[in-house]
PDB file of C-alpha atoms in Angstrom:
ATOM      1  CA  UNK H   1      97.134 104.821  91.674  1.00 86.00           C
ATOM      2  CA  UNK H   2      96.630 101.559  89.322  1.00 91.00           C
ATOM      3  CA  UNK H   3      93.081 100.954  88.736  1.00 93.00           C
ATOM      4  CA  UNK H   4      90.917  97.565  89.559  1.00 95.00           C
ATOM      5  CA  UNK H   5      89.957  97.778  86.119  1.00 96.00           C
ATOM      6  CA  UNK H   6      93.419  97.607  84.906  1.00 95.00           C
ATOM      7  CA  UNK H   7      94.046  94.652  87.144  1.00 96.00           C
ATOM      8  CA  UNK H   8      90.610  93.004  86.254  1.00 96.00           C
ATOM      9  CA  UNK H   9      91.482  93.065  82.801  1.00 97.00           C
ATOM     10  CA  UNK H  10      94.851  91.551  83.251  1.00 97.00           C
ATOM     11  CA  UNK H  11      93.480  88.926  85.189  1.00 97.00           C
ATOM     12  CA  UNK H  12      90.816  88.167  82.435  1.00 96.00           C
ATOM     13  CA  UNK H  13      93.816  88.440  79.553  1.00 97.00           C
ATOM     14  CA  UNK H  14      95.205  85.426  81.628  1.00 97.00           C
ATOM     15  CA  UNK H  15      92.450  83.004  82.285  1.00 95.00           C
ATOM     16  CA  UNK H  16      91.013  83.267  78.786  1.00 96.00           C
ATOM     17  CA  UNK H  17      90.787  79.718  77.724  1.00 94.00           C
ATOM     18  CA  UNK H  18      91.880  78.473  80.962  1.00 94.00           C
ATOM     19  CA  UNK H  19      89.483  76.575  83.801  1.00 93.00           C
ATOM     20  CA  UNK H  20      90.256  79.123  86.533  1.00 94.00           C
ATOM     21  CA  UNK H  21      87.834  82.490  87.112  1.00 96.00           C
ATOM     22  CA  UNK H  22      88.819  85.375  88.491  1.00 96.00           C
ATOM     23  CA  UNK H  23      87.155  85.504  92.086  1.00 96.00           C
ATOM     24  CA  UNK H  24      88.118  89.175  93.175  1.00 95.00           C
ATOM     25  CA  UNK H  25      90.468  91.694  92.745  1.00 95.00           C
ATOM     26  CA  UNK H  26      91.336  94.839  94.942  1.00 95.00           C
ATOM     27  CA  UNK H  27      93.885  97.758  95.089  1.00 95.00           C
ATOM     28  CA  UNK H  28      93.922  99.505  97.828  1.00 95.00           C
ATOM     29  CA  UNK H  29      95.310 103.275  98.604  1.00 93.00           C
ATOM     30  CA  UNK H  30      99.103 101.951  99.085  1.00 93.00           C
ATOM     31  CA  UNK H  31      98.729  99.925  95.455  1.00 93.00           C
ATOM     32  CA  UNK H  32      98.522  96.712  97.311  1.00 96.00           C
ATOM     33  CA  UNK H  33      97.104  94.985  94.319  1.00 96.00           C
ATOM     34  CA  UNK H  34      95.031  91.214  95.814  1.00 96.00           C
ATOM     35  CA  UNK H  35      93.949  88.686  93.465  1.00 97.00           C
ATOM     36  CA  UNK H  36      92.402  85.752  93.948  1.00 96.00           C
ATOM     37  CA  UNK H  37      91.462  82.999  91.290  1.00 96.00           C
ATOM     38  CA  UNK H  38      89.852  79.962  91.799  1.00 94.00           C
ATOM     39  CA  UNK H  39      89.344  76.788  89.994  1.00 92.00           C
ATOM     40  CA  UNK H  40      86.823  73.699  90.130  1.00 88.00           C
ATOM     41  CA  UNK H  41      90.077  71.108  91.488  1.00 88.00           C
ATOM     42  CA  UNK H  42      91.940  73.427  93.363  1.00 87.00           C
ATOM     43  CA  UNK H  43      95.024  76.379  92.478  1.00 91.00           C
ATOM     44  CA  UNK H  44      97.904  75.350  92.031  1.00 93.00           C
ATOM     45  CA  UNK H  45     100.827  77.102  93.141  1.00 94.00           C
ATOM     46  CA  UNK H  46     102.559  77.559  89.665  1.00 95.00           C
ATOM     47  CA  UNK H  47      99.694  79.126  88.329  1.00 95.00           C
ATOM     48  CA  UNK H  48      99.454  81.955  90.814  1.00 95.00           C
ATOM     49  CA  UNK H  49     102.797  82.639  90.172  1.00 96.00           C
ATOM     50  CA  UNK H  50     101.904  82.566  86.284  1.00 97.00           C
ATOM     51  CA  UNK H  51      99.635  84.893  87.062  1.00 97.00           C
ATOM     52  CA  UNK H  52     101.549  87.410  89.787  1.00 97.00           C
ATOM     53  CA  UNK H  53     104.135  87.278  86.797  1.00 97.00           C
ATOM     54  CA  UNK H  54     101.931  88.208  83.784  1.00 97.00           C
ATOM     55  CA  UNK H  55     100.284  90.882  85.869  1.00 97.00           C
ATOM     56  CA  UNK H  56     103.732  92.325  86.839  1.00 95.00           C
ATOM     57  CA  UNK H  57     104.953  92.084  82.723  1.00 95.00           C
ATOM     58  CA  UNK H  58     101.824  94.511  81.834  1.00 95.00           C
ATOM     59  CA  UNK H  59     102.366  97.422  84.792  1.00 94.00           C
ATOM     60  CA  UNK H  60     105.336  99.623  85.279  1.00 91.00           C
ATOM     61  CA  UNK H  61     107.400  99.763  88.185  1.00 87.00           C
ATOM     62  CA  UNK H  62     109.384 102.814  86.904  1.00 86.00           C
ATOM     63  CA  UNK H  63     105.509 104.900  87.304  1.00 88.00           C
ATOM     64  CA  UNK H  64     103.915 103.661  90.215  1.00 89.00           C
ATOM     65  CA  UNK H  65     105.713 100.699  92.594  1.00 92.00           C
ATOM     66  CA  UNK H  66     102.768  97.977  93.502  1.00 94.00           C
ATOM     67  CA  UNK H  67     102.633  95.271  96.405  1.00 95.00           C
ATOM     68  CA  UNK H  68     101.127  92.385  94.464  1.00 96.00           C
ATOM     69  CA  UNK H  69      99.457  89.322  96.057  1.00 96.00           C
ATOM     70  CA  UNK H  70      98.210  86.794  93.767  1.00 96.00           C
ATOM     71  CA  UNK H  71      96.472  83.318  95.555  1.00 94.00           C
ATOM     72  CA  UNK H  72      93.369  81.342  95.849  1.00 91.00           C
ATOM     73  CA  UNK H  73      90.006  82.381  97.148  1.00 84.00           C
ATOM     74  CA  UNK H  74      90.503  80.250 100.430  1.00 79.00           C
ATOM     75  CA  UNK H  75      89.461  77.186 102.197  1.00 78.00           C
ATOM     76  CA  UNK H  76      86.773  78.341 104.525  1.00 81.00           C
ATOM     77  CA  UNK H  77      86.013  81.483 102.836  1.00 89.00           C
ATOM     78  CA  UNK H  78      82.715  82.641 101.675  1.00 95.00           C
ATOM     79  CA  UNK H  79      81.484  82.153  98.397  1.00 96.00           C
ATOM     80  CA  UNK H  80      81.777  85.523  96.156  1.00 95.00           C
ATOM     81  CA  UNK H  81      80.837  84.592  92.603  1.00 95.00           C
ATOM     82  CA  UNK H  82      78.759  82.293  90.736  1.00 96.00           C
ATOM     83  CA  UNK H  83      80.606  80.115  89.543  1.00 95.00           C
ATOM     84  CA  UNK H  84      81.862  79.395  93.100  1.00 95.00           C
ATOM     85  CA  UNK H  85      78.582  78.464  93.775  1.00 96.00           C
ATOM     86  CA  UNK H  86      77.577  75.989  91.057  1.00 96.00           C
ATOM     87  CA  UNK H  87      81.351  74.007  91.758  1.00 94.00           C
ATOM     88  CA  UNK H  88      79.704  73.187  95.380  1.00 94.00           C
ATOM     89  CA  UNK H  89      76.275  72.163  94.324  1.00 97.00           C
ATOM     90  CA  UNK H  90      75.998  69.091  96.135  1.00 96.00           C
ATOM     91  CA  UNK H  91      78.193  69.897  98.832  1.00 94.00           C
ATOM     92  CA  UNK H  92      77.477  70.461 102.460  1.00 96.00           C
ATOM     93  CA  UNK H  93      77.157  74.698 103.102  1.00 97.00           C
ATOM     94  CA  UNK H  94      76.778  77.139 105.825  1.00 97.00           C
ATOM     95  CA  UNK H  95      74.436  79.815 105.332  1.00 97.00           C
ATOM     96  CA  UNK H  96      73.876  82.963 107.482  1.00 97.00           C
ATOM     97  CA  UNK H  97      71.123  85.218 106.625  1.00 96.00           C
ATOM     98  CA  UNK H  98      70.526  88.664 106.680  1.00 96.00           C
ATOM     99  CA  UNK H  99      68.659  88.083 109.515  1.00 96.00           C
ATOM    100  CA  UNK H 100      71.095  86.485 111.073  1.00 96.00           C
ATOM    101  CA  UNK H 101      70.070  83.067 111.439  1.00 96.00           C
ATOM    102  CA  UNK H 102      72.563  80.256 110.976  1.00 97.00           C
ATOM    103  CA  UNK H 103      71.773  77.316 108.349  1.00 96.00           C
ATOM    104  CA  UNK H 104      73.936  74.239 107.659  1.00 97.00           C
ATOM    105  CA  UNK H 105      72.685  71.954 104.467  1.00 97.00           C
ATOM    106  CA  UNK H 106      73.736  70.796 100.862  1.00 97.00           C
ATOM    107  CA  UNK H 107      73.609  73.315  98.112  1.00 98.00           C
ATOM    108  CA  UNK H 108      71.220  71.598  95.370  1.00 98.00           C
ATOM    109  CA  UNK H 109      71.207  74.558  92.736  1.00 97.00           C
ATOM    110  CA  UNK H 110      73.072  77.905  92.200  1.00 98.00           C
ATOM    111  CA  UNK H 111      71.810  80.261  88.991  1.00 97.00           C
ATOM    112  CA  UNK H 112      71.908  84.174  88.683  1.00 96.00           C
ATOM    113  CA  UNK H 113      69.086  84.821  90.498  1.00 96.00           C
ATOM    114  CA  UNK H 114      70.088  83.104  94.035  1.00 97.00           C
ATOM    115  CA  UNK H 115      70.592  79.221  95.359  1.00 98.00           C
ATOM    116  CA  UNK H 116      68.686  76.223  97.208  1.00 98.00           C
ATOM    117  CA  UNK H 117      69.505  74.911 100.246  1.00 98.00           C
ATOM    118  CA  UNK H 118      68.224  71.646 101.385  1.00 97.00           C
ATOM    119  CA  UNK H 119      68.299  71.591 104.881  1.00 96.00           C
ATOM    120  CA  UNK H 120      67.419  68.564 107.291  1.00 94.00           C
ATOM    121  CA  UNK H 121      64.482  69.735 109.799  1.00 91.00           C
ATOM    122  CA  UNK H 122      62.169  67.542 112.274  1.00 88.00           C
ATOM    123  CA  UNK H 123      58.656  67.880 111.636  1.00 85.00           C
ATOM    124  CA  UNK H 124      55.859  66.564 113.041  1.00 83.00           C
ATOM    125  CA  UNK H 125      54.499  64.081 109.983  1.00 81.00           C
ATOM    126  CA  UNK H 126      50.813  62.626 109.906  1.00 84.00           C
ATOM    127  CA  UNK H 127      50.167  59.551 111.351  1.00 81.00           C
ATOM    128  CA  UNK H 128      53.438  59.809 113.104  1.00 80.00           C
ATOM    129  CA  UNK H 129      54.196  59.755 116.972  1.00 82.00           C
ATOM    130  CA  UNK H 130      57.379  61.456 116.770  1.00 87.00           C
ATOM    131  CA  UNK H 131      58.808  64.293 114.415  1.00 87.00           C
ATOM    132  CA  UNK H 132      60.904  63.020 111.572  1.00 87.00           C
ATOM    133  CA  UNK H 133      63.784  64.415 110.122  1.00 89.00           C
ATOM    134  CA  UNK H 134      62.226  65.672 106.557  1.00 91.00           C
ATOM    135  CA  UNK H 135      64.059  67.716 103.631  1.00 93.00           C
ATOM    136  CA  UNK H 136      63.107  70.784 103.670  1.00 94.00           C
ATOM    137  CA  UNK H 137      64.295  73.328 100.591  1.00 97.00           C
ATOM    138  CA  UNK H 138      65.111  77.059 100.926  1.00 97.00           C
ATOM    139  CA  UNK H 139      65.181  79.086  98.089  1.00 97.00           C
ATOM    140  CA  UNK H 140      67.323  82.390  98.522  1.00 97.00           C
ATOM    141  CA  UNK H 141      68.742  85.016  96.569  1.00 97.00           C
ATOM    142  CA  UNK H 142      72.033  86.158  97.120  1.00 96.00           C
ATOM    143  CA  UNK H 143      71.019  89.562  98.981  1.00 95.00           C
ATOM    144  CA  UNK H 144      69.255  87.494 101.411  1.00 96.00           C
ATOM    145  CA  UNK H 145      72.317  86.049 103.032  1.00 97.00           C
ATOM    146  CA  UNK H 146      75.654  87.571 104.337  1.00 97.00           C
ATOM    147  CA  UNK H 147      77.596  84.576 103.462  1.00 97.00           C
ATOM    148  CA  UNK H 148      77.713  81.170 102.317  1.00 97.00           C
ATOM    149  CA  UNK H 149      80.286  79.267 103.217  1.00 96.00           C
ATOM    150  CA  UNK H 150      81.945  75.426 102.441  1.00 93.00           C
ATOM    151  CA  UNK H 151      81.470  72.866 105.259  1.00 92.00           C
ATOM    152  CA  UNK H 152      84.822  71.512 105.786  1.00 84.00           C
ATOM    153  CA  UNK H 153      84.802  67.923 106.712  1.00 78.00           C
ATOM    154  CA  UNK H 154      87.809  66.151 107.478  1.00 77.00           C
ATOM    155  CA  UNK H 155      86.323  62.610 108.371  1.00 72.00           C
TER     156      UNK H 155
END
């Protein structure tokens, strides 16, 4: 069976010194081999195949035959790594907690320890007749949620 590692480490031969990071890799049982990269502007097509075809150069064929499936992480998808993260700070996110409450707000900051979520809530202000929608921050770290996910607009 080829090893993640080996894959991992292909995959990190390739993007060193490129934009793209390396989002996840798996092999499974059958040497399916998936990879997916990811990149602040998009992937491009070429590149994947720049990729699918450097990975395929390094393992042999001849010792173990491989399905190998090389793309982007995915409109729509959750977020898996960091860097992920800090490319959508300031974009609108879905959140669902390990709880299993459902959030929807902008991502304001994404570090090592977790992210903030701004969300809009109505509160009941002093002075006030009528709640107000106020900004309301939410701190979490990434054990805390199942996923995170994009808000895709397409107004």
């Amino acid at each position: 069976m080829i090893e993640k590692k080996k894959v991992t480490e292909l995959c990190e031969e390739w993007l060193e010194g490129k934009e793209y990071f390396l989002v996840d890799a798996s092999v499974d049982a059958d040497n399916r081999i998936v990879v997916e990269i990811d990149h602040k502007d998009g992937v491009w097509i070429e590149d994947c195949c720049e990729l699918s075809r450097f990975i395929e150069d390094h393992l042999d064929r001849d010792v173990e035959d491989f399905e190998l499936e090389v793309g982007s992480a995915g409109i729509g998808q959750p977020l898996k790594v960091l860097q992920q993260y800090v490319n959508h700070v300031g974009s609108e996110v879905e959140v669902l907690t390990a709880q299993g409450k459902k959030m929807q707000g902008r991502l304001t900051a994404a570090d090592a320890e977790g992210f903030t979520l701004v969300t809009q809530e109505k509160q009941r202000l002093e002075g006030k007749k009528r709640p107000q929608l106020v900004d309301v921050e939410h701190r979490f770290g990434y054990g805390d949620v199942k996923w995170v996910k994009a808000v895709i607009d397409f107004k």
